[in-house]
GROMACS .gro file of C-alpha atoms in nm:
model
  179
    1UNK     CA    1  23.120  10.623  -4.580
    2UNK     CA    2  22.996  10.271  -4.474
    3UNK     CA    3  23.062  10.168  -4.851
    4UNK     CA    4  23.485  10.075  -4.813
    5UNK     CA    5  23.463  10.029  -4.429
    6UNK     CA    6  23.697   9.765  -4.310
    7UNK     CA    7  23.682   9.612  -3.967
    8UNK     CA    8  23.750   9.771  -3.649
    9UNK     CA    9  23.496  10.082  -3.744
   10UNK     CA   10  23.282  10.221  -3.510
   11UNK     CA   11  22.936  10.406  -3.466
   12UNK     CA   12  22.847  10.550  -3.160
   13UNK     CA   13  22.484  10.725  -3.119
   14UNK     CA   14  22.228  10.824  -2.966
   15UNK     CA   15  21.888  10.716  -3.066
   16UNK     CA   16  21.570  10.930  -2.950
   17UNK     CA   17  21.239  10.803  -3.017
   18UNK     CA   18  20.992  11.020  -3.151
   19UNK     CA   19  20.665  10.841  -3.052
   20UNK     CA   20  20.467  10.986  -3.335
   21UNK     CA   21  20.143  10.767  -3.256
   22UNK     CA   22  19.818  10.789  -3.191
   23UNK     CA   23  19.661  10.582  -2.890
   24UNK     CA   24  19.315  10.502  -2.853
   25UNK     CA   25  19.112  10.337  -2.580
   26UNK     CA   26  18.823  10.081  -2.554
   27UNK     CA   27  18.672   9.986  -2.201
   28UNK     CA   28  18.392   9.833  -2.135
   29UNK     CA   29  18.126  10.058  -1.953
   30UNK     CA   30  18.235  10.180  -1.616
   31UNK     CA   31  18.597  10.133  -1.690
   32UNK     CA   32  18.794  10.442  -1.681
   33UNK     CA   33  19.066  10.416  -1.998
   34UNK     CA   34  19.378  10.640  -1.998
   35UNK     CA   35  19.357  11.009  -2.122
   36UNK     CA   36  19.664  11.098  -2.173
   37UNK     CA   37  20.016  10.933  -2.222
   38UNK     CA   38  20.376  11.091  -2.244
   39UNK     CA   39  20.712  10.938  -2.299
   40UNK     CA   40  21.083  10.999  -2.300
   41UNK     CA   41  21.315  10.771  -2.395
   42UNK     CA   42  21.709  10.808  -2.449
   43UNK     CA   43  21.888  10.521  -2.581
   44UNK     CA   44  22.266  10.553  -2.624
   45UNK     CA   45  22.400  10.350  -2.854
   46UNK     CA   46  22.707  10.192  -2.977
   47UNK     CA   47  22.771   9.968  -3.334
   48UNK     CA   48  23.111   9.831  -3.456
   49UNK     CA   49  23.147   9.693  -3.818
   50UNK     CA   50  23.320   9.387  -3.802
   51UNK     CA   51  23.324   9.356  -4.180
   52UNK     CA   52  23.225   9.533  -4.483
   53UNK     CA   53  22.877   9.694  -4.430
   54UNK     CA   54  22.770   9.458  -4.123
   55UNK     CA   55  22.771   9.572  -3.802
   56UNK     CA   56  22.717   9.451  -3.432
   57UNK     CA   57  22.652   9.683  -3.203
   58UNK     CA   58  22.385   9.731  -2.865
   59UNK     CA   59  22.207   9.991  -2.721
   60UNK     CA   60  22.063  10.087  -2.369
   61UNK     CA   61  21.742  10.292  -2.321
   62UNK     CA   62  21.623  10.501  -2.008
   63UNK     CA   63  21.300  10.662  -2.007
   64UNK     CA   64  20.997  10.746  -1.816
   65UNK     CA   65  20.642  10.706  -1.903
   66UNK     CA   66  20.339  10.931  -1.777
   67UNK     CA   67  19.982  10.800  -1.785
   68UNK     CA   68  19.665  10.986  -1.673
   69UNK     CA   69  19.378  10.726  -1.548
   70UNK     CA   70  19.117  11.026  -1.456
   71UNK     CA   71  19.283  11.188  -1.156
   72UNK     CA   72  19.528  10.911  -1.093
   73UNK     CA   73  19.902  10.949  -1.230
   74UNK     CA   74  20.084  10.666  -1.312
   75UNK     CA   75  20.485  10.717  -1.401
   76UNK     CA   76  20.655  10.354  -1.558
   77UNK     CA   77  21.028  10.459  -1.516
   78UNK     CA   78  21.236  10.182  -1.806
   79UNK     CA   79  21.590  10.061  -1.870
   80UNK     CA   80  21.634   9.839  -2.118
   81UNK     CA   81  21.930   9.678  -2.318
   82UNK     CA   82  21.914   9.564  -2.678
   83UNK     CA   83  22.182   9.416  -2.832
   84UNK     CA   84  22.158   9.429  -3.219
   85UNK     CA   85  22.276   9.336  -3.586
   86UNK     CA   86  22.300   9.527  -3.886
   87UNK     CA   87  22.359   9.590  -4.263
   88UNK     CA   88  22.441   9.896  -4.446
   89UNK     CA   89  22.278   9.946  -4.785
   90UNK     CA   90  22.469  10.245  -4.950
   91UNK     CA   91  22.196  10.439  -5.161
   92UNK     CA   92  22.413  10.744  -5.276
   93UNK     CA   93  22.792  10.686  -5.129
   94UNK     CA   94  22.942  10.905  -4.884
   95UNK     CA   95  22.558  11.052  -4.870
   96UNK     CA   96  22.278  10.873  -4.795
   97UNK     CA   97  22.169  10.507  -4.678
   98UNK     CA   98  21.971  10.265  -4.557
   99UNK     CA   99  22.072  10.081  -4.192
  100UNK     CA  100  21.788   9.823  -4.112
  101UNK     CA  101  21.915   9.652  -3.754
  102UNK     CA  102  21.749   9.393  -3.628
  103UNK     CA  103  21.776   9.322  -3.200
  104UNK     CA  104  21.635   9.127  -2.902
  105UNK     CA  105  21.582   9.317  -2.617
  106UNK     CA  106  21.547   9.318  -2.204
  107UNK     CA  107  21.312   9.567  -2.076
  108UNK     CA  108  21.326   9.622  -1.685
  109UNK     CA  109  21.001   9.868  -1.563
  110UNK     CA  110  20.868   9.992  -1.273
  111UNK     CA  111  20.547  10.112  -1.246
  112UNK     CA  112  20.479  10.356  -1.001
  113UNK     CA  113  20.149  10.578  -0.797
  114UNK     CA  114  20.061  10.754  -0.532
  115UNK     CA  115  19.943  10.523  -0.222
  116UNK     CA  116  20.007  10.178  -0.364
  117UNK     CA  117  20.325   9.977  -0.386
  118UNK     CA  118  20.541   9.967  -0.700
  119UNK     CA  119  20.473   9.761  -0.966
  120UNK     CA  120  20.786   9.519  -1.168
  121UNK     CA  121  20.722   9.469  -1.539
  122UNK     CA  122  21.009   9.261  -1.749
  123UNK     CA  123  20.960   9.186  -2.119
  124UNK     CA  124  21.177   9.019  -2.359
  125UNK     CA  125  21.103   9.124  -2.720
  126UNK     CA  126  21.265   9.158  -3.069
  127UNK     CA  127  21.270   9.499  -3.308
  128UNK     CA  128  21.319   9.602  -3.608
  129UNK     CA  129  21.482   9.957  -3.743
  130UNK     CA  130  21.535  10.092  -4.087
  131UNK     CA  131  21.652  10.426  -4.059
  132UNK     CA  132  21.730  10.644  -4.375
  133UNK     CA  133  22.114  10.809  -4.303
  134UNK     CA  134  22.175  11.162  -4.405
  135UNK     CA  135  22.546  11.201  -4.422
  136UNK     CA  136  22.611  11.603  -4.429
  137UNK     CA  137  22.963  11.572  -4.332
  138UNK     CA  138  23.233  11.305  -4.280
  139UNK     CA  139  23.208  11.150  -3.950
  140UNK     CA  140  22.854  11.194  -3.904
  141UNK     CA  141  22.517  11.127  -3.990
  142UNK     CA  142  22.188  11.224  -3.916
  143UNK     CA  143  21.888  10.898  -4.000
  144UNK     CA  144  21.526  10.867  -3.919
  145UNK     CA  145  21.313  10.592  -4.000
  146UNK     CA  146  21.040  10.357  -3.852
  147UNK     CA  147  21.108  10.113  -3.590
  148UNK     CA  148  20.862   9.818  -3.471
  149UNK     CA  149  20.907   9.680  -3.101
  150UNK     CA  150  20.740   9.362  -2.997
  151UNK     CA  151  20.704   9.184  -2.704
  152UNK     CA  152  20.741   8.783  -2.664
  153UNK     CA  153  20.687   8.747  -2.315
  154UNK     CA  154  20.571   8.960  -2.067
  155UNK     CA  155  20.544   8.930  -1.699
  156UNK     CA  156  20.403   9.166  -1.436
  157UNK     CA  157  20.517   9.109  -1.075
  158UNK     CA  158  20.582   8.793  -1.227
  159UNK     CA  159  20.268   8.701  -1.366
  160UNK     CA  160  20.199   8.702  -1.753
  161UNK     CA  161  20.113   9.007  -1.888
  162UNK     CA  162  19.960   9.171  -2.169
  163UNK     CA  163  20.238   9.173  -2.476
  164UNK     CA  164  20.272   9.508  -2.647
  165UNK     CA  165  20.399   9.615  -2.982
  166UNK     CA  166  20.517   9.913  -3.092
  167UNK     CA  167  20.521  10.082  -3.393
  168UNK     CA  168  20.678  10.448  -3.431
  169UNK     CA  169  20.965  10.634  -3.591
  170UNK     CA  170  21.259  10.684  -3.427
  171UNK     CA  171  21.601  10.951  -3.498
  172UNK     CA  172  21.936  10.887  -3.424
  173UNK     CA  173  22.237  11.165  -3.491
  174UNK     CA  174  22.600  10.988  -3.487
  175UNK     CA  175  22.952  10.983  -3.534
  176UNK     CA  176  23.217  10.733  -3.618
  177UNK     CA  177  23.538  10.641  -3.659
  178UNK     CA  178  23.778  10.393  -3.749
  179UNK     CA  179  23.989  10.216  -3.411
   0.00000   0.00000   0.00000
């Protein structure tokens, strides 16, 4: 569908990250590493092709993070805002495709425990995505593809911080229309 799209289209989603990854910890002797980590993460999202194939588009994402430290609990509650750019490669038209998007993003954390005072965290980053659409019906598509995240600059209370990257795959299910 992206194939003849003239300006004025629009793609509004909502992208769920998967977090299929596998973390693993090294501390030096008598430091107690993590043993478990969850997260949840919504981002909706919203694209607009301003001509043929390239789009513009951002997205926001809310989420909470849970992290065991033996018995203490840790929860890192995020909002962030990415603002991004795309192409659309058709593979099969009107039924499958490639999407890559690149962004910059804002990330706004606070890290939070039992008995101490809340932690800020604010990192500025850019990502990539390259989902693989599924279009089963006009309208709509389903895509899923990997997705790397990584930090430039990271500052905790405002201190520097360790930068992370992050590597995963990521879903998003959409639908569009022309304005």
């Amino acid at each position: 569908p992206y194939t003849t799209l003239f300006r004025s289209v629009i793609n509004v989603a909502s992208d769920i990250s998967l977090n299929v990854q596998h973390t693993g910890y090294s501390a030096p002797s008598g430091v107690e590493a993590p043993s478990s980590v969850t997260t949840y993460m919504l981002g909706p999202a919203a694209d607009v092709f301003v001509i043929n194939n390239l789009s513009v588009g951002a997205m926001v994402q809310i989420g909470r993070i849970s992290e065991s430290v033996g018995a203490a609990e840790f929860k890192k509650d995020v909002i962030a805002l990415e603002p991004r750019v795309g192409y659309h490669i058709p593979l099969v038209p009107e039924k499958l495709g490639l999407w890559p998007r690149a962004s910059f993003f804002y990330e706004h954390s606070t890290w939070k425990s039992a008995g101490t005072p809340d932690v800020t965290e604010k990192s500025l980053g850019i990502g990539v995505f390259v989902p693989l659409l599924i279009h089963p019906v006009e309208h709509f598509h389903i895509g899923i593809g990997p997705y790397i995240d990584t930090a430039l600059s990271t500052k905790l209370d405002g201190v520097n911080d360790a930068k992370a990257t992050t590597i995963g795959l990521r879903m998003e299910i959409a639908g569009w229309w022309k304005l």
